[in-house]
Amino acid sequence: MLIFIFHAVLIAVLSWCYHTILKDFLLSKWFSFGWQHFGKYEGTWKEYIYKPVWGCQYCTSGQLALWLYIFIYWCNYDLYYHIMFIAFTIFITKVIFSWIESPQ
């Protein structure tokens, strides 16, 4: 269970780094590409690609949790734990974003 929590926190921190630090420096062209090709088109199918990859930190952490759980725990797959892992990862992401971005 501890490794379960560790993986969720690790994904949440990775999502925070991706959307906060790397967005402005290393991956600025990647985020610019995403906005130009997918982000400008609200209400179309392109929005469903833009949000999980570039637009929403919670969507990104949820997608990472979805696919990494399958990759890591494919031998002992359990749907209940999979759903809880995704929800817990999104919750931890919300806690991290609120904690770091709140005024001190």
PDB file of C-alpha atoms in Angstrom:
ATOM      1  CA  MET A   1       0.000   0.000   0.000  1.00  0.00           C
ATOM      2  CA  LEU A   2       2.907   2.323   0.692  1.00  0.00           C
ATOM      3  CA  ILE A   3       4.263   1.833  -2.823  1.00  0.00           C
ATOM      4  CA  PHE A   4       0.767   2.644  -4.123  1.00  0.00           C
ATOM      5  CA  ILE A   5       0.863   6.007  -2.308  1.00  0.00           C
ATOM      6  CA  PHE A   6       4.449   6.621  -3.403  1.00  0.00           C
ATOM      7  CA  HIS A   7       3.555   6.135  -7.076  1.00  0.00           C
ATOM      8  CA  ALA A   8       0.560   8.476  -6.763  1.00  0.00           C
ATOM      9  CA  VAL A   9       2.678  11.199  -5.126  1.00  0.00           C
ATOM     10  CA  LEU A  10       5.402  10.706  -7.727  1.00  0.00           C
ATOM     11  CA  ILE A  11       2.922  11.169 -10.580  1.00  0.00           C
ATOM     12  CA  ALA A  12       1.441  14.257  -8.889  1.00  0.00           C
ATOM     13  CA  VAL A  13       4.883  15.841  -8.480  1.00  0.00           C
ATOM     14  CA  LEU A  14       5.721  14.989 -12.090  1.00  0.00           C
ATOM     15  CA  SER A  15       2.512  16.660 -13.241  1.00  0.00           C
ATOM     16  CA  TRP A  16       3.304  19.739 -11.149  1.00  0.00           C
ATOM     17  CA  CYS A  17       6.813  19.987 -12.621  1.00  0.00           C
ATOM     18  CA  TYR A  18       5.477  19.492 -16.144  1.00  0.00           C
ATOM     19  CA  HIS A  19       2.837  22.224 -15.839  1.00  0.00           C
ATOM     20  CA  THR A  20       4.716  24.724 -13.677  1.00  0.00           C
ATOM     21  CA  ILE A  21       8.451  24.541 -14.255  1.00  0.00           C
ATOM     22  CA  LEU A  22       8.968  22.862 -17.607  1.00  0.00           C
ATOM     23  CA  LYS A  23       6.128  24.749 -19.302  1.00  0.00           C
ATOM     24  CA  ASP A  24       8.047  28.018 -19.164  1.00  0.00           C
ATOM     25  CA  PHE A  25      11.580  26.849 -19.856  1.00  0.00           C
ATOM     26  CA  LEU A  26      12.379  23.535 -21.480  1.00  0.00           C
ATOM     27  CA  LEU A  27       9.024  22.674 -22.998  1.00  0.00           C
ATOM     28  CA  SER A  28       7.805  26.113 -24.062  1.00  0.00           C
ATOM     29  CA  LYS A  29       7.879  25.177 -27.757  1.00  0.00           C
ATOM     30  CA  TRP A  30       6.023  21.931 -26.982  1.00  0.00           C
ATOM     31  CA  PHE A  31       3.252  23.859 -25.177  1.00  0.00           C
ATOM     32  CA  SER A  32       3.188  26.450 -27.976  1.00  0.00           C
ATOM     33  CA  PHE A  33       2.785  23.649 -30.526  1.00  0.00           C
ATOM     34  CA  GLY A  34      -0.071  22.191 -28.502  1.00  0.00           C
ATOM     35  CA  TRP A  35      -1.882  25.509 -28.293  1.00  0.00           C
ATOM     36  CA  GLN A  36      -1.468  26.311 -31.992  1.00  0.00           C
ATOM     37  CA  HIS A  37      -2.606  22.927 -33.262  1.00  0.00           C
ATOM     38  CA  PHE A  38      -5.122  21.815 -30.634  1.00  0.00           C
ATOM     39  CA  GLY A  39      -5.831  24.461 -27.977  1.00  0.00           C
ATOM     40  CA  LYS A  40      -7.465  27.153 -30.091  1.00  0.00           C
ATOM     41  CA  TYR A  41     -10.322  24.939 -31.202  1.00  0.00           C
ATOM     42  CA  GLU A  42     -12.781  24.828 -28.308  1.00  0.00           C
ATOM     43  CA  GLY A  43     -15.735  22.530 -28.725  1.00  0.00           C
ATOM     44  CA  THR A  44     -14.090  20.299 -31.316  1.00  0.00           C
ATOM     45  CA  TRP A  45     -12.399  16.921 -31.075  1.00  0.00           C
ATOM     46  CA  LYS A  46      -9.019  18.683 -30.807  1.00  0.00           C
ATOM     47  CA  GLU A  47      -9.913  19.932 -27.336  1.00  0.00           C
ATOM     48  CA  TYR A  48     -10.030  16.320 -26.115  1.00  0.00           C
ATOM     49  CA  ILE A  49      -6.401  15.909 -27.162  1.00  0.00           C
ATOM     50  CA  TYR A  50      -5.275  19.298 -25.858  1.00  0.00           C
ATOM     51  CA  LYS A  51      -6.622  19.034 -22.300  1.00  0.00           C
ATOM     52  CA  PRO A  52      -4.991  15.770 -21.135  1.00  0.00           C
ATOM     53  CA  VAL A  53      -1.615  16.574 -22.693  1.00  0.00           C
ATOM     54  CA  TRP A  54      -1.201  20.340 -22.325  1.00  0.00           C
ATOM     55  CA  GLY A  55      -4.189  22.164 -20.883  1.00  0.00           C
ATOM     56  CA  CYS A  56      -5.155  20.733 -17.511  1.00  0.00           C
ATOM     57  CA  GLN A  57      -2.786  19.571 -14.780  1.00  0.00           C
ATOM     58  CA  TYR A  58      -5.433  17.314 -13.256  1.00  0.00           C
ATOM     59  CA  CYS A  59      -6.184  15.724 -16.633  1.00  0.00           C
ATOM     60  CA  THR A  60      -2.476  15.106 -17.177  1.00  0.00           C
ATOM     61  CA  SER A  61      -2.011  13.488 -13.784  1.00  0.00           C
ATOM     62  CA  GLY A  62      -5.141  11.395 -14.321  1.00  0.00           C
ATOM     63  CA  GLN A  63      -3.890  10.199 -17.707  1.00  0.00           C
ATOM     64  CA  LEU A  64      -0.477   9.370 -16.267  1.00  0.00           C
ATOM     65  CA  ALA A  65      -2.132   7.476 -13.411  1.00  0.00           C
ATOM     66  CA  LEU A  66      -4.413   5.621 -15.807  1.00  0.00           C
ATOM     67  CA  TRP A  67      -1.646   4.334 -18.052  1.00  0.00           C
ATOM     68  CA  LEU A  68       1.117   3.917 -15.487  1.00  0.00           C
ATOM     69  CA  TYR A  69      -1.095   1.810 -13.226  1.00  0.00           C
ATOM     70  CA  ILE A  70      -1.699  -0.578 -16.116  1.00  0.00           C
ATOM     71  CA  PHE A  71       2.013  -0.609 -16.914  1.00  0.00           C
ATOM     72  CA  ILE A  72       3.207  -1.092 -13.321  1.00  0.00           C
ATOM     73  CA  TYR A  73       0.525  -3.418 -11.935  1.00  0.00           C
ATOM     74  CA  TRP A  74      -0.431  -5.399 -15.037  1.00  0.00           C
ATOM     75  CA  CYS A  75       0.259  -8.742 -13.317  1.00  0.00           C
ATOM     76  CA  ASN A  76      -2.161  -8.182 -10.408  1.00  0.00           C
ATOM     77  CA  TYR A  77      -4.681  -5.872 -12.058  1.00  0.00           C
ATOM     78  CA  ASP A  78      -7.632  -4.810  -9.898  1.00  0.00           C
ATOM     79  CA  LEU A  79     -10.224  -2.389 -11.263  1.00  0.00           C
ATOM     80  CA  TYR A  80     -11.132  -1.033  -7.814  1.00  0.00           C
ATOM     81  CA  TYR A  81      -7.505  -0.182  -7.009  1.00  0.00           C
ATOM     82  CA  HIS A  82      -7.071   1.284 -10.471  1.00  0.00           C
ATOM     83  CA  ILE A  83      -9.959   3.704  -9.973  1.00  0.00           C
ATOM     84  CA  MET A  84      -8.763   4.577  -6.467  1.00  0.00           C
ATOM     85  CA  PHE A  85      -5.221   5.127  -7.765  1.00  0.00           C
ATOM     86  CA  ILE A  86      -6.435   7.593 -10.392  1.00  0.00           C
ATOM     87  CA  ALA A  87      -8.645   9.450  -7.891  1.00  0.00           C
ATOM     88  CA  PHE A  88      -5.909   9.553  -5.251  1.00  0.00           C
ATOM     89  CA  THR A  89      -3.370  10.843  -7.780  1.00  0.00           C
ATOM     90  CA  ILE A  90      -5.697  13.644  -8.881  1.00  0.00           C
ATOM     91  CA  PHE A  91      -6.368  14.500  -5.220  1.00  0.00           C
ATOM     92  CA  ILE A  92      -2.646  14.649  -4.410  1.00  0.00           C
ATOM     93  CA  THR A  93      -2.113  16.823  -7.507  1.00  0.00           C
ATOM     94  CA  LYS A  94      -4.782  19.228  -6.241  1.00  0.00           C
ATOM     95  CA  VAL A  95      -3.131  19.315  -2.805  1.00  0.00           C
ATOM     96  CA  ILE A  96       0.312  19.992  -4.293  1.00  0.00           C
ATOM     97  CA  PHE A  97      -0.929  22.763  -6.607  1.00  0.00           C
ATOM     98  CA  SER A  98      -2.925  24.394  -3.789  1.00  0.00           C
ATOM     99  CA  TRP A  99      -0.094  24.111  -1.277  1.00  0.00           C
ATOM    100  CA  ILE A 100       2.673  25.448  -3.521  1.00  0.00           C
ATOM    101  CA  GLU A 101       0.695  28.186  -5.258  1.00  0.00           C
ATOM    102  CA  SER A 102      -1.050  29.535  -2.148  1.00  0.00           C
ATOM    103  CA  PRO A 103       0.238  32.851  -0.808  1.00  0.00           C
ATOM    104  CA  GLN A 104       2.267  32.406   2.361  1.00  0.00           C
TER     105      GLN A 104
END
